[in-house]
CSV table of C-alpha atoms and ligand atoms in Angstrom, one decimal:
chain,number,residue,atom,x,y,z
A,632,UNK,CA,16.4,41.0,-6.3
A,633,UNK,CA,15.1,37.6,-5.5
A,634,UNK,CA,12.2,36.3,-3.4
A,635,UNK,CA,12.9,34.3,-0.2
A,636,UNK,CA,10.6,31.2,0.2
A,637,UNK,CA,10.4,28.5,2.9
A,638,UNK,CA,11.3,25.0,1.9
A,639,UNK,CA,12.6,21.7,3.2
A,640,UNK,CA,16.1,20.6,2.2
A,641,UNK,CA,18.5,17.7,2.6
A,642,UNK,CA,21.8,18.9,3.9
A,643,UNK,CA,23.7,15.6,3.8
A,644,UNK,CA,23.1,12.1,2.4
A,645,UNK,CA,22.3,10.7,5.8
A,646,UNK,CA,20.6,13.4,7.9
A,647,UNK,CA,16.9,14.3,7.9
A,648,UNK,CA,15.4,17.0,5.7
A,649,UNK,CA,15.2,20.3,7.6
A,650,UNK,CA,13.4,23.6,7.2
A,651,UNK,CA,15.3,26.2,5.2
A,652,UNK,CA,14.8,29.3,3.1
A,653,UNK,CA,15.8,29.5,-0.5
A,654,UNK,CA,15.8,32.3,-3.1
A,655,UNK,CA,13.7,32.2,-6.2
A,656,UNK,CA,14.8,34.5,-9.1
A,657,UNK,CA,12.9,37.5,-10.3
A,658,UNK,CA,10.8,36.7,-13.3
A,659,UNK,CA,12.6,36.6,-16.7
A,660,UNK,CA,10.3,37.6,-19.6
A,661,UNK,CA,9.1,34.0,-20.1
A,662,UNK,CA,9.0,33.0,-16.5
A,663,UNK,CA,6.0,32.0,-14.4
A,664,UNK,CA,6.0,32.2,-10.6
A,665,UNK,CA,3.9,29.4,-9.1
A,666,UNK,CA,2.6,29.5,-5.5
A,667,UNK,CA,2.9,25.8,-4.7
A,668,UNK,CA,-0.1,24.1,-3.2
A,669,UNK,CA,1.0,20.4,-3.3
A,670,UNK,CA,4.2,18.4,-3.9
A,671,UNK,CA,4.4,14.7,-4.3
A,672,UNK,CA,7.2,12.5,-2.9
A,673,UNK,CA,8.8,10.4,-5.6
A,674,UNK,CA,11.3,7.7,-4.7
A,675,UNK,CA,13.7,9.5,-7.0
A,676,UNK,CA,13.7,12.3,-4.4
A,677,UNK,CA,15.1,9.9,-1.9
A,678,UNK,CA,17.6,8.3,-4.3
A,679,UNK,CA,18.9,11.8,-5.0
A,680,UNK,CA,19.2,13.2,-1.5
A,681,UNK,CA,20.8,10.0,-0.2
A,682,UNK,CA,23.4,10.1,-3.0
A,683,UNK,CA,22.3,6.7,-4.5
A,684,UNK,CA,23.0,8.1,-8.0
A,685,UNK,CA,26.2,9.9,-7.0
A,686,UNK,CA,27.3,12.8,-4.9
A,687,UNK,CA,25.1,16.0,-5.0
A,688,UNK,CA,25.6,19.5,-3.7
A,689,UNK,CA,23.7,20.4,-0.5
A,690,UNK,CA,21.5,21.9,0.6
A,691,UNK,CA,19.1,20.4,-1.9
A,692,UNK,CA,15.4,20.9,-2.1
A,693,UNK,CA,13.9,18.0,-4.1
A,694,UNK,CA,10.3,17.5,-5.4
A,695,UNK,CA,9.3,17.2,-9.1
A,696,UNK,CA,5.6,16.6,-8.7
A,697,UNK,CA,4.5,20.2,-8.3
A,698,UNK,CA,1.0,21.7,-8.4
A,699,UNK,CA,-0.1,25.2,-7.6
A,700,UNK,CA,-1.5,28.5,-8.8
A,701,UNK,CA,0.2,31.0,-11.1
A,702,UNK,CA,1.0,34.0,-8.9
A,703,UNK,CA,2.8,36.2,-11.4
A,704,UNK,CA,4.0,36.1,-15.1
A,705,UNK,CA,6.8,37.7,-16.9
A,706,UNK,CA,6.0,40.3,-19.6
A,707,UNK,CA,6.2,37.9,-22.6
A,708,UNK,CA,4.3,34.9,-21.1
A,709,UNK,CA,1.5,33.8,-23.3
A,710,UNK,CA,0.8,30.2,-22.2
A,711,UNK,CA,-0.4,30.9,-18.6
A,712,UNK,CA,-2.1,33.6,-16.6
A,713,UNK,CA,-2.3,34.6,-13.0
A,714,UNK,CA,-4.7,32.3,-11.1
A,715,UNK,CA,-4.4,29.3,-13.4
A,716,UNK,CA,-3.9,25.9,-11.8
A,717,UNK,CA,-0.7,24.5,-13.2
A,718,UNK,CA,1.9,21.8,-12.7
A,719,UNK,CA,5.7,21.3,-13.1
A,720,UNK,CA,7.2,17.9,-13.5
A,721,UNK,CA,10.7,16.5,-13.8
A,722,UNK,CA,12.0,18.8,-16.5
A,723,UNK,CA,12.1,22.5,-16.2
A,724,UNK,CA,13.9,23.5,-19.4
A,725,UNK,CA,15.5,22.0,-22.5
A,726,UNK,CA,17.3,23.3,-25.6
A,727,UNK,CA,14.2,23.5,-27.9
A,728,UNK,CA,16.3,23.0,-31.0
A,729,UNK,CA,17.6,19.4,-31.1
A,730,UNK,CA,15.8,16.7,-32.9
A,731,UNK,CA,14.3,15.3,-29.8
A,732,UNK,CA,13.0,18.6,-28.5
A,733,UNK,CA,11.6,19.5,-32.0
A,734,UNK,CA,9.7,16.1,-31.9
A,735,UNK,CA,8.2,17.0,-28.4
A,736,UNK,CA,10.5,14.6,-26.6
A,737,UNK,CA,12.2,17.2,-24.4
A,738,UNK,CA,12.8,14.4,-21.8
A,739,UNK,CA,15.4,13.1,-24.3
A,740,UNK,CA,16.9,16.5,-25.2
A,741,UNK,CA,20.2,15.7,-26.9
A,742,UNK,CA,21.8,18.8,-25.3
A,743,UNK,CA,20.7,17.8,-21.8
A,744,UNK,CA,17.5,19.1,-20.3
A,745,UNK,CA,17.3,20.9,-17.0
A,746,UNK,CA,16.0,18.8,-14.2
A,747,UNK,CA,13.6,20.5,-11.8
A,748,UNK,CA,16.0,19.8,-9.0
A,749,UNK,CA,19.7,19.0,-8.8
A,750,UNK,CA,20.1,20.4,-12.3
A,751,UNK,CA,21.9,23.5,-13.6
A,752,UNK,CA,19.5,26.4,-14.2
A,753,UNK,CA,20.4,27.9,-17.7
A,754,UNK,CA,19.0,31.2,-16.4
A,755,UNK,CA,21.6,31.8,-13.8
A,756,UNK,CA,23.9,28.8,-13.5
A,757,UNK,CA,22.6,27.9,-10.0
A,758,UNK,CA,21.6,24.4,-8.9
A,759,UNK,CA,17.8,24.0,-9.4
A,760,UNK,CA,15.7,23.5,-6.3
A,761,UNK,CA,12.4,21.6,-6.5
A,762,UNK,CA,8.9,21.4,-5.1
A,763,UNK,CA,9.2,21.0,-1.4
A,764,UNK,CA,8.8,24.7,-1.1
A,765,UNK,CA,6.3,27.6,-1.1
A,766,UNK,CA,6.9,28.8,-4.6
A,767,UNK,CA,8.9,28.1,-7.8
A,768,UNK,CA,9.9,30.1,-10.9
A,769,UNK,CA,9.8,28.1,-14.1
A,770,UNK,CA,9.9,28.9,-17.8
A,771,UNK,CA,6.4,29.0,-19.2
A,772,UNK,CA,7.0,26.2,-21.7
A,773,UNK,CA,7.7,23.7,-18.9
A,774,UNK,CA,4.6,24.6,-16.9
A,775,UNK,CA,1.5,22.5,-17.8
A,776,UNK,CA,-2.1,23.5,-17.3
A,777,UNK,CA,-4.0,21.2,-14.9
A,778,UNK,CA,-7.5,20.3,-16.0
A,779,UNK,CA,-10.1,21.8,-13.6
A,780,UNK,CA,-11.8,18.5,-12.9
A,781,UNK,CA,-8.7,16.9,-11.4
A,782,UNK,CA,-8.6,17.2,-7.6
A,783,UNK,CA,-5.7,19.6,-6.9
A,784,UNK,CA,-4.8,17.8,-3.6
A,785,UNK,CA,-4.3,14.5,-5.5
A,786,UNK,CA,-3.1,15.4,-8.9
A,787,UNK,CA,0.6,16.1,-8.2
A,788,UNK,CA,1.8,12.5,-8.6
A,789,UNK,CA,0.6,12.5,-12.2
A,790,UNK,CA,3.5,14.9,-13.0
A,791,UNK,CA,6.1,12.1,-12.5
A,792,UNK,CA,4.5,8.8,-11.5
A,793,UNK,CA,1.7,9.2,-14.0
A,794,UNK,CA,3.7,10.3,-17.0
A,795,UNK,CA,6.6,7.9,-16.3
A,796,UNK,CA,4.2,5.0,-16.7
A,797,UNK,CA,1.9,6.5,-19.3
A,798,UNK,CA,4.8,7.2,-21.7
A,799,UNK,CA,6.1,3.7,-22.1
A,800,UNK,CA,2.6,2.1,-22.1
A,801,UNK,CA,1.8,4.3,-25.1
A,802,UNK,CA,5.1,3.9,-26.8
A,803,UNK,CA,4.9,0.1,-26.6
A,804,UNK,CA,1.2,0.1,-27.6
A,805,UNK,CA,-0.5,-1.2,-24.5
A,806,UNK,CA,-4.2,-1.6,-25.3
A,807,UNK,CA,-6.9,-4.1,-26.0
A,808,UNK,CA,-5.4,-7.5,-26.7
A,809,UNK,CA,-2.0,-6.7,-25.1
A,810,UNK,CA,-0.8,-8.4,-21.9
A,811,UNK,CA,0.9,-6.0,-19.6
A,812,UNK,CA,2.6,-6.8,-16.3
A,813,UNK,CA,3.7,-4.2,-13.7
A,814,UNK,CA,6.5,-5.2,-11.3
A,815,UNK,CA,6.3,-3.3,-7.9
A,816,UNK,CA,3.2,-1.5,-6.9
A,817,UNK,CA,4.3,1.7,-5.3
A,818,UNK,CA,3.8,5.2,-6.6
A,819,UNK,CA,4.7,4.5,-10.2
A,820,UNK,CA,3.4,0.9,-10.2
A,821,UNK,CA,-0.1,1.8,-9.0
A,822,UNK,CA,-0.4,4.5,-11.7
A,823,UNK,CA,0.9,2.0,-14.3
A,824,UNK,CA,-1.8,-0.5,-13.3
A,825,UNK,CA,-4.6,2.1,-13.5
A,826,UNK,CA,-3.4,3.6,-16.8
A,827,UNK,CA,-2.7,0.2,-18.5
A,828,UNK,CA,-6.2,-1.0,-17.4
A,829,UNK,CA,-7.8,2.2,-18.8
A,830,UNK,CA,-6.0,1.7,-22.1
A,831,UNK,CA,-7.7,-1.7,-22.3
A,832,UNK,CA,-4.8,-4.0,-21.6
A,833,UNK,CA,-4.9,-7.2,-19.7
A,834,UNK,CA,-3.0,-6.3,-16.5
A,835,UNK,CA,-1.0,-8.5,-14.2
A,836,UNK,CA,0.5,-7.0,-11.0
A,837,UNK,CA,3.7,-8.6,-9.7
A,838,UNK,CA,4.2,-7.6,-6.1
A,839,UNK,CA,5.8,-9.1,-3.0
A,840,UNK,CA,3.4,-10.8,-0.6
A,841,UNK,CA,-0.3,-10.5,-0.8
A,842,UNK,CA,-0.9,-7.2,1.1
A,843,UNK,CA,-1.6,-5.3,-2.1
A,844,UNK,CA,-3.7,-7.9,-3.9
A,845,UNK,CA,-7.1,-6.4,-3.2
A,846,UNK,CA,-5.9,-2.9,-4.2
A,847,UNK,CA,-4.4,-4.2,-7.4
A,848,UNK,CA,-7.6,-5.8,-8.5
A,849,UNK,CA,-9.5,-2.6,-7.5
A,850,UNK,CA,-7.1,-0.6,-9.7
A,851,UNK,CA,-8.1,-2.6,-12.7
A,852,UNK,CA,-5.7,-5.6,-12.7
A,853,UNK,CA,-7.0,-8.9,-14.1
A,854,UNK,CA,-4.7,-10.9,-11.8
A,855,UNK,CA,-2.2,-10.5,-9.0
A,856,UNK,CA,0.9,-12.7,-8.5
A,857,UNK,CA,3.0,-12.8,-5.3
A,858,UNK,CA,6.6,-12.6,-6.5
A,859,UNK,CA,7.8,-14.4,-3.5
A,860,UNK,CA,5.9,-17.5,-4.8
A,861,UNK,CA,8.2,-19.0,-7.4
A,862,UNK,CA,5.7,-21.5,-8.6
A,863,UNK,CA,3.0,-18.8,-9.2
A,864,UNK,CA,5.6,-16.7,-11.0
A,865,UNK,CA,6.7,-19.6,-13.1
A,866,UNK,CA,3.2,-20.2,-14.4
A,867,UNK,CA,3.5,-16.8,-16.1
A,868,UNK,CA,6.5,-17.9,-18.2
A,869,UNK,CA,6.2,-16.6,-21.8
A,870,UNK,CA,2.8,-15.0,-21.1
A,871,UNK,CA,3.4,-11.2,-21.3
A,872,UNK,CA,3.8,-8.7,-24.2
A,873,UNK,CA,5.0,-5.9,-22.1
A,874,UNK,CA,6.4,-5.6,-18.6
A,875,UNK,CA,7.0,-2.3,-16.8
A,876,UNK,CA,9.5,-2.6,-14.0
A,877,UNK,CA,9.0,0.1,-11.4
A,878,UNK,CA,11.1,-1.5,-8.6
A,879,UNK,CA,13.4,0.9,-6.8
A,880,UNK,CA,15.9,-1.8,-5.8
A,881,UNK,CA,18.0,-4.4,-7.6
A,882,UNK,CA,16.0,-7.3,-9.1
A,883,UNK,CA,16.7,-10.7,-10.7
A,884,UNK,CA,15.8,-9.3,-14.1
A,885,UNK,CA,16.3,-12.6,-15.9
A,886,UNK,CA,13.4,-14.1,-14.0
A,887,UNK,CA,11.1,-11.4,-15.2
A,888,UNK,CA,12.5,-11.5,-18.8
A,889,UNK,CA,11.4,-15.1,-18.8
A,890,UNK,CA,7.8,-14.0,-18.4
A,891,UNK,CA,7.8,-12.3,-21.8
A,892,UNK,CA,6.3,-13.9,-24.9
A,893,UNK,CA,8.3,-13.9,-28.2
A,894,UNK,CA,9.0,-10.2,-29.2
A,895,UNK,CA,7.9,-9.0,-25.7
A,896,UNK,CA,9.6,-6.0,-24.1
A,897,UNK,CA,10.6,-5.4,-20.5
A,898,UNK,CA,10.8,-1.7,-19.9
A,899,UNK,CA,12.7,-0.6,-16.9
A,900,UNK,CA,11.7,2.7,-15.2
A,901,UNK,CA,12.9,1.8,-11.8
A,902,UNK,CA,16.3,3.3,-11.1
A,903,UNK,CA,18.3,1.4,-8.5
A,904,UNK,CA,21.9,2.2,-8.0
A,905,UNK,CA,23.0,-1.4,-8.6
A,906,UNK,CA,23.4,-2.7,-12.2
A,907,UNK,CA,21.2,-5.6,-13.4
A,908,UNK,CA,22.7,-8.9,-14.5
A,909,UNK,CA,21.3,-9.9,-17.8
A,910,UNK,CA,22.1,-13.4,-19.2
A,911,UNK,CA,22.2,-13.4,-23.0
A,912,UNK,CA,19.9,-16.3,-23.2
A,913,UNK,CA,17.2,-14.5,-21.2
A,914,UNK,CA,16.8,-12.4,-24.4
A,915,UNK,CA,18.0,-14.4,-27.4
A,916,UNK,CA,15.6,-17.4,-27.7
A,917,UNK,CA,12.4,-15.3,-27.8
A,918,UNK,CA,13.8,-12.1,-29.5
A,919,UNK,CA,13.0,-10.2,-26.3
A,920,UNK,CA,13.8,-6.6,-25.7
A,921,UNK,CA,15.1,-5.0,-22.5
A,922,UNK,CA,14.5,-1.3,-22.6
A,923,UNK,CA,14.4,1.9,-20.5
A,924,UNK,CA,12.2,5.0,-20.4
A,925,UNK,CA,12.2,8.3,-18.7
A,926,UNK,CA,9.3,10.5,-17.7
A,927,UNK,CA,7.6,12.1,-20.8
A,928,UNK,CA,7.6,15.4,-22.8
A,929,UNK,CA,5.5,18.4,-22.0
A,930,UNK,CA,3.0,17.7,-24.7
A,931,UNK,CA,2.7,14.1,-23.6
A,932,UNK,CA,2.2,15.2,-20.0
A,933,UNK,CA,-0.7,17.4,-21.2
A,934,UNK,CA,-2.1,14.4,-23.2
A,935,UNK,CA,-1.7,12.2,-20.0
A,936,UNK,CA,-3.6,14.7,-17.8
A,937,UNK,CA,-6.4,14.8,-20.4
A,938,UNK,CA,-6.5,11.0,-20.5
A,939,UNK,CA,-6.7,10.8,-16.7
A,940,UNK,CA,-9.5,13.4,-16.6
A,941,UNK,CA,-11.4,11.5,-19.3
A,942,UNK,CA,-11.0,8.2,-17.6
A,943,UNK,CA,-11.4,9.4,-14.0
A,944,UNK,CA,-7.9,8.2,-13.1
A,945,UNK,CA,-6.3,9.6,-10.0
A,946,UNK,CA,-3.4,8.6,-7.8
A,947,UNK,CA,-4.1,7.2,-4.3
A,948,UNK,CA,-2.5,9.7,-2.0
A,949,UNK,CA,-1.8,10.4,1.7
A,950,UNK,CA,-1.6,14.1,2.4
A,951,UNK,CA,1.1,15.1,4.9
A,952,UNK,CA,2.6,18.2,6.5
A,953,UNK,CA,6.2,19.2,6.0
A,954,UNK,CA,7.2,18.0,9.4
A,955,UNK,CA,6.2,14.4,8.3
A,956,UNK,CA,8.5,14.3,5.3
A,957,UNK,CA,11.2,12.3,7.1
A,958,UNK,CA,8.8,9.7,8.4
A,959,UNK,CA,7.3,9.5,4.9
A,960,UNK,CA,10.7,8.8,3.5
A,961,UNK,CA,11.2,5.9,5.9
A,962,UNK,CA,7.7,4.5,4.9
A,963,UNK,CA,8.5,4.8,1.2
A,964,UNK,CA,11.8,2.9,1.8
A,965,UNK,CA,9.8,0.2,3.6
A,966,UNK,CA,7.2,0.0,0.7
A,967,UNK,CA,4.7,1.2,3.2
A,968,UNK,CA,3.0,3.9,1.1
A,969,UNK,CA,-0.5,3.7,-0.3
A,970,UNK,CA,0.5,4.8,-2.8
A,971,UNK,CA,2.0,8.3,-2.9
A,972,UNK,CA,2.7,10.9,-0.2
A,973,UNK,CA,1.7,14.4,-1.1
A,974,UNK,CA,2.9,17.4,0.9
A,975,UNK,CA,0.5,20.2,1.7
A,976,UNK,CA,2.8,23.1,0.8
A,977,UNK,CA,1.0,25.5,3.1
A,978,UNK,CA,2.9,23.7,5.9
A,979,UNK,CA,6.3,25.0,4.7
A,980,UNK,CA,5.5,28.4,6.2
B,1032,NAP,P1,8.0,3.4,-4.6
B,1032,NAP,O1,6.7,4.1,-4.4
B,1032,NAP,O2,9.0,3.2,-3.4
B,1032,NAP,O3,7.7,2.0,-5.2
B,1032,NAP,C1,8.7,1.0,-5.5
B,1032,NAP,C2,8.2,-0.4,-5.3
B,1032,NAP,O4,9.2,-1.3,-5.6
B,1032,NAP,C3,7.7,-0.7,-3.9
B,1032,NAP,O5,6.4,-0.4,-3.7
B,1032,NAP,C4,7.9,-2.2,-3.9
B,1032,NAP,O6,6.7,-2.8,-4.5
B,1032,NAP,C5,9.0,-2.5,-4.9
B,1032,NAP,N1,10.3,-2.7,-4.1
B,1032,NAP,C6,10.9,-1.9,-3.3
B,1032,NAP,N2,12.0,-2.4,-2.8
B,1032,NAP,C7,12.1,-3.7,-3.3
B,1032,NAP,C8,13.0,-4.8,-3.2
B,1032,NAP,N3,14.1,-4.7,-2.4
B,1032,NAP,N4,12.7,-5.9,-3.9
B,1032,NAP,C9,11.6,-6.0,-4.7
B,1032,NAP,N5,10.7,-5.0,-4.8
B,1032,NAP,C10,11.0,-3.9,-4.2
B,1032,NAP,O7,8.9,4.2,-5.6
B,1032,NAP,P2,8.4,5.0,-6.9
B,1032,NAP,O8,8.4,6.4,-6.6
B,1032,NAP,O9,7.3,4.3,-7.6
B,1032,NAP,O10,9.7,4.9,-7.9
B,1032,NAP,C11,10.1,3.6,-8.3
B,1032,NAP,C12,11.5,3.6,-9.0
B,1032,NAP,O11,11.3,4.3,-10.2
B,1032,NAP,C13,12.5,4.4,-8.2
B,1032,NAP,O12,13.8,3.8,-8.4
B,1032,NAP,C14,12.5,5.8,-8.9
B,1032,NAP,O13,13.7,6.5,-8.8
B,1032,NAP,C15,12.3,5.4,-10.3
B,1032,NAP,N6,11.7,6.4,-11.1
B,1032,NAP,C16,12.1,6.5,-12.4
B,1032,NAP,C17,11.6,7.4,-13.3
B,1032,NAP,C18,12.0,7.4,-14.7
B,1032,NAP,O14,11.8,8.4,-15.4
B,1032,NAP,N7,12.5,6.3,-15.3
B,1032,NAP,C19,10.7,8.3,-12.8
B,1032,NAP,C20,10.3,8.3,-11.5
B,1032,NAP,C21,10.8,7.3,-10.7
B,1032,NAP,P3,5.9,-4.1,-3.9
B,1032,NAP,O15,5.8,-3.8,-2.4
B,1032,NAP,O16,4.7,-4.1,-4.7
B,1032,NAP,O17,6.7,-5.3,-4.1
B,1033,ZN,ZN1,9.8,11.1,-9.9
B,1034,ZN,ZN1,16.9,19.5,-27.0
């Protein structure tokens, strides 16, 4: 026995997402069934369904910024109860036993964690289906409590955009006295700016054109530089301790490495299909680091939610109905999102 729920799925790399029904499994002892209220649209959803990262199996329901209410729990669930407001992010399971999992870094599980969509569900071997749906069934350890003071209609993007920027900012010690630049101010980028500013860092936004300048300063940036202005970018040479690249497309990464001071790090979280070209001498003379980072572990997501609650940090969102998903995708691809689309899951019915 399974439960049939309404969802929106991609059925090919090129076609629109369409209404569909999918099955959610009956609860295993440690499972939580969540009635989804809101689901954010991450650029990774678009990369996935369009096959940017390789072929996938269709139909595929994406969405890994999920917020809702616990509707039912399995008999051995202890972490959540019916009625709780909870969230699910990018990972929905992991091995729990490897060194990374034991350190709370399930996003780096050495045995391969289970992605919330387009992963293999260890419970039944099926391909996982994500948050653009009415309900989801997830192991309790990968369901996080959402603090009551965070607005349910806006909080979903913290589950990916929030944690994906929070985690490297913390790991590379962003804070008072550090100079942090964020490249690209979309969903991830705008959260990176807000979080880095709240951590006390001196924040520079690097974005194309001047359309987002006022927003960047309002989000806490100390300065804004138009990346299409080579002279203005050049003035930042050697000036940054940490750069977070959130750009979804290929980038002349050497130019941005040049903005790092000695021992600075450029952490790439953007995930374009194309490889970067990295000249050796963009790194060597200043002992620079080019690094990557993915999402964050469950404990770190809870820490990030508490940090956002304490500092009053929320994503800027535009609430849409399911029938607007395809238009929203085009707007994300055109960098015309301010700054995250959130789907009202009641519209999947
Ligand atoms: P998004 O909202 O579309 O933001 C991406 C931003 O990149 C845009 O707002 C734009 O910023 C800039 N950009 C887009 N196309 C560009 C181009 N051709 N040249 C230069 N800049 C361009 O996307 P997102 O949801 O924040 O995701 C960003 C990337 O991170 C995606 O590749 C996504 O898959 C990846 N991601 C990675 C992780 C992880 O764990 N590492 C997690 C989530 C997402 P401006 O308009 O300000 O220039
Ligand atoms: Zn994401
Ligand atoms: Zn593991």
